[in-house]
Amino acid sequence: PAEFADSKYAEIGKSGIANLSSGNVDAWMSTFAENAVWQFNNGDSLVGRVAITDYWKKRRTETIDSITFSNEIFLPIKVNQPQSIEQSGVWVLSWYRTNAKYKTGKSMIQWIHTDLHFDANDKIDRVIMYLDRVPIAAAMSKK
């Protein structure tokens, strides 16, 4: 039902978080399909590369002062026969420790799990991000 996928997909994921860390959102978004969907585990979502780009540019310039990633794990897999609701095709499952400093002067550290799905043109067309909003809200609080 599934097999390892080409490591080039893991490299796309790694370069994406490196570009986010450096603030180069445009380079990161060049790996996304026009119709990409970004889903957060709380049910929020962004639809379209333009909306995703706008969101992350605003976060990096107005909300997040700096962000770094460490202890990264990237697992590229190809789903040949979906076992439930997952989409067939190439996925990269990733885990990394995120350390973000916010414009409030506060910081947040947590492990984040992100799933990337690639279309037939090797562009990211779906992101599912699992994170805890509580430490993010606390770090964004001006109190």
Short mmCIF file of C-alpha atoms in Angstrom, two decimals:
data_model
loop_
_atom_site.label_atom_id
_atom_site.label_comp_id
_atom_site.label_asym_id
_atom_site.label_seq_id
_atom_site.Cartn_x
_atom_site.Cartn_y
_atom_site.Cartn_z
CA PRO A 1 0.00 0.00 0.00
CA ALA A 2 2.93 2.39 0.58
CA GLU A 3 6.63 2.63 -0.18
CA PHE A 4 9.49 5.04 0.36
CA ALA A 5 9.48 7.96 -2.09
CA ASP A 6 12.42 9.75 -3.66
CA SER A 7 14.48 11.71 -1.12
CA LYS A 8 14.15 14.81 -3.32
CA TYR A 9 10.77 15.38 -1.67
CA ALA A 10 12.36 15.45 1.78
CA GLU A 11 14.87 17.99 0.44
CA ILE A 12 11.98 20.20 -0.72
CA GLY A 13 10.55 20.06 2.80
CA LYS A 14 13.93 20.83 4.39
CA SER A 15 14.57 23.77 2.07
CA GLY A 16 11.08 25.06 2.86
CA ILE A 17 11.67 25.41 6.59
CA ALA A 18 15.14 26.85 5.90
CA ASN A 19 13.54 29.51 3.68
CA LEU A 20 10.88 30.23 6.31
CA SER A 21 13.59 30.58 8.95
CA SER A 22 15.57 33.04 6.79
CA GLY A 23 12.41 35.00 5.94
CA ASN A 24 12.52 34.07 2.25
CA VAL A 25 8.83 33.27 1.96
CA ASP A 26 8.83 33.76 -1.83
CA ALA A 27 11.44 31.01 -2.34
CA TRP A 28 9.47 28.71 -0.05
CA MET A 29 6.20 29.42 -1.87
CA SER A 30 7.78 28.65 -5.25
CA THR A 31 7.47 24.98 -4.24
CA PHE A 32 3.68 25.27 -3.82
CA ALA A 33 0.98 24.66 -6.43
CA GLU A 34 -1.37 27.54 -7.23
CA ASN A 35 -4.32 25.61 -5.75
CA ALA A 36 -2.49 24.48 -2.58
CA VAL A 37 -4.44 24.07 0.65
CA TRP A 38 -2.92 24.57 4.10
CA GLN A 39 -4.80 22.90 6.94
CA PHE A 40 -4.14 23.34 10.64
CA ASN A 41 -5.16 20.64 13.11
CA ASN A 42 -7.71 22.99 14.72
CA GLY A 43 -9.75 23.12 11.50
CA ASP A 44 -8.49 26.46 10.16
CA SER A 45 -7.28 26.45 6.58
CA LEU A 46 -5.83 28.63 3.85
CA VAL A 47 -6.73 28.02 0.20
CA GLY A 48 -4.48 28.98 -2.70
CA ARG A 49 -0.79 29.83 -2.90
CA VAL A 50 -1.56 33.56 -2.75
CA ALA A 51 -3.46 33.22 0.55
CA ILE A 52 -0.74 30.98 2.02
CA THR A 53 1.98 33.42 0.90
CA ASP A 54 0.12 36.42 2.35
CA TYR A 55 -0.40 34.63 5.66
CA TRP A 56 3.25 33.64 6.10
CA LYS A 57 4.66 36.97 4.91
CA LYS A 58 2.46 38.75 7.45
CA ARG A 59 3.46 36.29 10.21
CA ARG A 60 7.18 36.71 9.44
CA THR A 61 7.08 40.51 9.25
CA GLU A 62 4.43 41.47 11.83
CA THR A 63 4.27 38.61 14.34
CA ILE A 64 7.39 36.43 14.36
CA ASP A 65 10.77 38.07 14.99
CA SER A 66 12.78 34.89 14.36
CA ILE A 67 12.10 31.20 13.89
CA THR A 68 14.46 28.25 13.79
CA PHE A 69 14.00 24.52 13.37
CA SER A 70 16.11 21.70 14.77
CA ASN A 71 16.11 17.93 15.21
CA GLU A 72 14.30 17.58 11.88
CA ILE A 73 12.98 14.25 10.64
CA PHE A 74 11.66 13.99 7.07
CA LEU A 75 10.09 10.79 5.75
CA PRO A 76 9.08 10.75 2.05
CA ILE A 77 6.49 8.09 1.28
CA LYS A 78 4.37 7.18 -1.71
CA VAL A 79 0.84 6.06 -0.88
CA ASN A 80 -0.26 3.60 -3.57
CA GLN A 81 -3.42 2.34 -1.90
CA PRO A 82 -5.01 4.72 0.62
CA GLN A 83 -6.02 2.93 3.81
CA SER A 84 -8.62 5.49 4.88
CA ILE A 85 -9.10 9.13 3.89
CA GLU A 86 -5.51 9.98 2.92
CA GLN A 87 -4.81 10.99 -0.65
CA SER A 88 -2.71 8.69 -2.81
CA GLY A 89 0.61 9.94 -4.14
CA VAL A 90 3.77 11.34 -2.57
CA TRP A 91 3.73 12.64 0.99
CA VAL A 92 6.50 13.90 3.20
CA LEU A 93 5.88 13.37 6.90
CA SER A 94 8.02 15.69 8.99
CA TRP A 95 8.70 16.43 12.61
CA TYR A 96 10.87 19.23 13.97
CA ARG A 97 11.48 21.29 17.05
CA THR A 98 10.38 24.86 16.47
CA ASN A 99 11.85 27.78 18.38
CA ALA A 100 10.11 31.06 17.62
CA LYS A 101 10.68 34.51 19.09
CA TYR A 102 7.72 36.84 18.69
CA LYS A 103 7.57 40.62 18.29
CA THR A 104 6.19 40.69 21.86
CA GLY A 105 9.65 39.63 23.07
CA LYS A 106 8.32 36.26 24.20
CA SER A 107 9.40 32.89 22.83
CA MET A 108 7.77 29.57 22.10
CA ILE A 109 9.36 26.15 21.72
CA GLN A 110 7.43 23.07 20.61
CA TRP A 111 7.57 20.02 18.38
CA ILE A 112 5.48 20.39 15.21
CA HIS A 113 4.41 17.63 12.85
CA THR A 114 3.71 18.59 9.22
CA ASP A 115 2.50 16.48 6.30
CA LEU A 116 3.18 17.69 2.74
CA HIS A 117 1.43 16.22 -0.31
CA PHE A 118 2.86 16.68 -3.80
CA ASP A 119 0.96 16.91 -7.08
CA ALA A 120 2.03 15.35 -10.40
CA ASN A 121 4.31 18.36 -11.05
CA ASP A 122 6.19 17.89 -7.75
CA LYS A 123 4.54 20.96 -6.26
CA ILE A 124 3.11 20.98 -2.74
CA ASP A 125 -0.68 20.96 -3.04
CA ARG A 126 -1.66 20.10 0.54
CA VAL A 127 -0.14 20.84 3.92
CA ILE A 128 -1.51 19.48 7.17
CA MET A 129 0.18 21.00 10.23
CA TYR A 130 -0.25 19.65 13.74
CA LEU A 131 0.74 22.05 16.50
CA ASP A 132 -0.31 23.30 19.91
CA ARG A 133 -1.82 26.80 19.75
CA VAL A 134 -1.55 27.39 23.52
CA PRO A 135 2.20 28.21 23.62
CA ILE A 136 1.83 30.29 20.45
CA ALA A 137 -1.02 32.34 21.97
CA ALA A 138 1.00 32.83 25.17
CA ALA A 139 4.03 34.04 23.21
CA MET A 140 1.87 36.42 21.16
CA SER A 141 0.18 37.87 24.25
CA LYS A 142 1.25 41.39 25.14
CA LYS A 143 0.50 40.78 28.84
#
